[in-house]
Amino acid sequence: MREHPILALPKSQMYRDMAALGLYDLAGDTLVKYEMQAYMTGVGIVEEALDQAGGDCLPQTCSEERLRLWEDILELPLRPRATLEERRATVAALLALSPGDCTPAGMEKCLAAAGITAASVAEDPLAGTLLIEVASFDPSYDSVYDCMDRAREFLPAHMAVEFEFGGPDWTAWDAQDLTWAQLDAQDLTWQQRDTGEAPAAS
């Protein structure tokens, strides 16, 4: 917290410089002293505004209100389960993407920025296809499909993208021979089913 200009006046460089001149009586209540206090108050307001503007320039240091604006600009979905630092890291990762990221390592960075936190990328140049094997994704997103849609915005537009997961497919789910009520009773999201997470023991 910035020091109060009236209480901090004797500690200020302005006060010391004026006192050193010996031209003014700064003891007690004088017009010069009050004028200096007014200057310091005004300068303090400007400094606070500059500090806030400087901090808001970067997602790592900006206010939560400005962070929400960054998320709106980048069309990020609301993530109530994400911590403030996780949200900052996502915005920073998206802002760091560049046209030079069209390499396997760069595409993995794009996927991480979209919420797919562990994946490998393989290219089939003859078919013009990118095969992405997803190992895990950011649990603060409601759906891995949202992450996939976001990832497609950053991956090469001239290539088809196929996502593969290690969990069960529709055939495996059908083999469970469960009714919709039984599936609902498992209380799993589709995202959890995609990754093969087992239902909680009853």
Coordinates of C-alpha atoms in Angstrom, one line a residue:
M1 CA 0.0 0.0 0.0
R2 CA 1.4 3.4 -1.0
E3 CA 2.3 5.7 2.0
H4 CA 0.0 8.5 2.8
P5 CA 1.5 11.7 1.3
I6 CA 0.9 13.9 4.4
L7 CA 2.3 11.4 6.9
A8 CA 5.2 10.4 4.6
L9 CA 6.1 14.0 3.6
P10 CA 9.3 14.3 5.7
K11 CA 10.5 11.0 4.2
S12 CA 10.1 12.1 0.6
Q13 CA 12.8 13.2 -1.8
M14 CA 10.8 16.4 -2.5
Y15 CA 10.8 17.4 1.1
R16 CA 14.5 16.7 1.5
D17 CA 15.3 18.7 -1.6
M18 CA 13.2 21.7 -0.5
A19 CA 14.6 21.6 3.0
A20 CA 18.2 21.5 1.6
L21 CA 17.5 24.8 -0.2
G22 CA 16.9 26.6 3.0
L23 CA 14.5 28.9 1.3
Y24 CA 11.3 27.8 3.0
D25 CA 10.2 27.1 6.6
L26 CA 8.9 23.6 6.5
A27 CA 8.3 23.3 10.2
G28 CA 4.7 23.4 11.4
D29 CA 1.7 24.2 9.2
T30 CA 2.9 26.4 6.3
L31 CA 1.4 27.0 2.8
V32 CA 4.5 25.5 1.2
K33 CA 4.2 22.4 3.2
Y34 CA 0.5 22.0 2.2
E35 CA 1.4 22.7 -1.4
M36 CA 4.0 20.0 -1.4
Q37 CA 1.5 17.6 0.1
A38 CA -1.0 18.4 -2.7
Y39 CA 1.7 17.8 -5.3
M40 CA 2.6 14.5 -3.7
T41 CA -1.0 13.4 -3.6
G42 CA -1.4 14.2 -7.4
V43 CA 1.8 12.5 -8.3
G44 CA 0.8 9.4 -6.2
I45 CA -2.5 9.1 -8.1
V46 CA -0.7 9.2 -11.5
E47 CA 1.9 6.7 -10.3
E48 CA -0.9 4.3 -9.2
A49 CA -2.6 4.6 -12.5
L50 CA 0.7 4.0 -14.4
D51 CA 1.4 0.9 -12.2
Q52 CA -2.0 -0.5 -12.9
A53 CA -1.8 0.2 -16.6
G54 CA 1.7 -1.5 -16.7
G55 CA 0.5 -4.5 -14.7
D56 CA -2.6 -4.9 -17.0
C57 CA -0.4 -5.2 -20.1
L58 CA 0.6 -8.8 -19.1
P59 CA -1.8 -11.7 -18.2
Q60 CA 0.7 -12.8 -15.5
T61 CA 0.2 -9.6 -13.6
C62 CA -3.1 -8.1 -14.7
S63 CA -6.2 -7.7 -12.5
E64 CA -8.8 -10.4 -12.6
E65 CA -11.2 -8.1 -14.4
R66 CA -8.6 -7.5 -17.1
L67 CA -7.9 -11.2 -17.3
R68 CA -11.6 -11.8 -18.0
L69 CA -11.2 -9.3 -20.9
W70 CA -8.2 -11.3 -22.2
E71 CA -10.3 -14.5 -22.0
D72 CA -13.2 -12.8 -23.9
I73 CA -10.8 -11.6 -26.7
L74 CA -9.4 -15.1 -27.0
E75 CA -12.9 -16.6 -26.9
L76 CA -12.0 -18.8 -24.0
P77 CA -14.9 -20.6 -22.2
L78 CA -15.6 -20.0 -18.6
R79 CA -13.7 -22.4 -16.4
P80 CA -15.0 -22.1 -12.8
R81 CA -12.8 -25.0 -11.7
A82 CA -9.6 -23.3 -12.9
T83 CA -7.4 -21.4 -10.5
L84 CA -6.5 -17.8 -11.3
E85 CA -2.9 -18.9 -12.1
E86 CA -4.2 -21.6 -14.4
R87 CA -6.3 -19.1 -16.3
R88 CA -3.3 -16.7 -16.5
A89 CA -1.1 -19.5 -17.9
T90 CA -3.7 -20.4 -20.5
V91 CA -4.0 -16.8 -21.7
A92 CA -0.2 -16.4 -21.8
A93 CA 0.2 -19.7 -23.7
L94 CA -2.3 -18.5 -26.4
L95 CA -0.7 -15.1 -26.7
A96 CA 2.7 -16.8 -27.2
L97 CA 1.5 -18.8 -30.3
S98 CA 3.0 -17.7 -33.6
P99 CA 3.0 -18.7 -37.3
G100 CA 6.3 -20.4 -36.6
D101 CA 4.6 -23.1 -34.5
C102 CA 3.7 -25.3 -37.5
T103 CA 6.2 -27.9 -36.3
P104 CA 5.5 -31.1 -34.3
A105 CA 6.8 -29.3 -31.1
G106 CA 4.9 -26.2 -32.0
M107 CA 1.7 -28.1 -32.5
E108 CA 2.0 -29.7 -29.2
K109 CA 2.3 -26.2 -27.7
C110 CA -0.8 -25.3 -29.6
L111 CA -2.7 -28.3 -28.2
A112 CA -1.5 -27.5 -24.6
A113 CA -2.8 -23.9 -25.0
A114 CA -6.2 -25.3 -26.1
G115 CA -6.4 -27.5 -23.0
I116 CA -5.0 -30.8 -24.4
T117 CA -2.1 -31.1 -22.0
A118 CA -0.5 -34.3 -23.1
A119 CA -0.6 -35.4 -26.7
S120 CA 1.6 -36.6 -29.5
V121 CA 1.3 -35.4 -33.1
A122 CA 2.0 -37.6 -36.1
E123 CA 1.7 -36.4 -39.7
D124 CA 0.6 -38.5 -42.7
P125 CA 1.7 -36.3 -45.5
L126 CA 0.3 -38.5 -48.3
A127 CA -3.2 -38.4 -46.7
G128 CA -2.7 -34.8 -45.6
T129 CA -3.8 -35.8 -42.0
L130 CA -2.6 -35.0 -38.5
L131 CA -3.1 -37.8 -36.1
I132 CA -3.2 -36.6 -32.5
E133 CA -3.1 -39.1 -29.7
V134 CA -4.6 -37.5 -26.6
A135 CA -3.3 -38.8 -23.3
S136 CA -4.8 -36.2 -21.0
F137 CA -6.5 -32.8 -21.0
D138 CA -7.1 -29.9 -18.6
P139 CA -9.8 -31.0 -16.2
S140 CA -10.9 -27.4 -15.7
Y141 CA -12.7 -27.6 -19.1
D142 CA -16.2 -29.1 -19.1
S143 CA -15.6 -31.0 -22.3
V144 CA -12.6 -32.4 -24.2
Y145 CA -14.6 -31.6 -27.4
D146 CA -14.3 -27.9 -26.5
C147 CA -10.6 -28.4 -26.3
M148 CA -10.5 -30.2 -29.7
D149 CA -12.5 -27.4 -31.3
R150 CA -10.1 -24.8 -29.9
A151 CA -7.1 -26.8 -31.0
R152 CA -8.4 -26.9 -34.6
E153 CA -8.3 -23.1 -34.7
F154 CA -4.5 -23.2 -34.2
L155 CA -3.5 -26.3 -36.1
P156 CA -2.7 -26.1 -39.9
A157 CA -6.0 -25.4 -41.7
H158 CA -5.0 -27.4 -44.9
M159 CA -4.8 -30.7 -43.0
A160 CA -7.5 -32.9 -41.6
V161 CA -7.1 -33.6 -37.9
E162 CA -8.0 -36.9 -36.2
F163 CA -8.0 -37.2 -32.4
E164 CA -7.6 -40.6 -30.8
F165 CA -8.1 -41.5 -27.1
G166 CA -6.9 -44.4 -25.2
G167 CA -10.3 -45.0 -23.6
P168 CA -13.2 -47.2 -24.7
D169 CA -14.9 -46.5 -28.0
W170 CA -18.7 -46.9 -28.8
T171 CA -18.2 -50.6 -29.3
A172 CA -16.8 -51.0 -25.9
W173 CA -19.6 -48.9 -24.3
D174 CA -22.2 -51.0 -26.2
A175 CA -20.7 -54.2 -24.9
Q176 CA -21.4 -53.0 -21.4
D177 CA -25.1 -53.5 -22.3
L178 CA -26.2 -50.6 -20.0
T179 CA -29.5 -48.7 -20.2
W180 CA -29.4 -44.9 -20.3
A181 CA -30.5 -44.8 -16.7
Q182 CA -27.6 -47.0 -15.7
L183 CA -25.2 -44.8 -17.6
D184 CA -26.6 -41.8 -15.9
A185 CA -26.2 -43.5 -12.5
Q186 CA -22.5 -43.8 -13.1
D187 CA -22.4 -40.0 -12.8
L188 CA -19.5 -39.6 -15.3
T189 CA -19.1 -36.9 -17.9
W190 CA -18.5 -37.8 -21.5
Q191 CA -15.0 -36.5 -21.0
Q192 CA -14.4 -39.0 -18.2
R193 CA -15.8 -41.8 -20.3
D194 CA -13.5 -40.9 -23.2
T195 CA -10.5 -41.4 -21.0
G196 CA -11.7 -44.7 -19.6
E197 CA -12.3 -43.5 -16.0
A198 CA -14.0 -46.2 -14.0
P199 CA -17.3 -45.3 -12.2
A200 CA -17.2 -44.7 -8.5
A201 CA -17.8 -47.8 -6.4
S202 CA -21.3 -47.9 -4.9

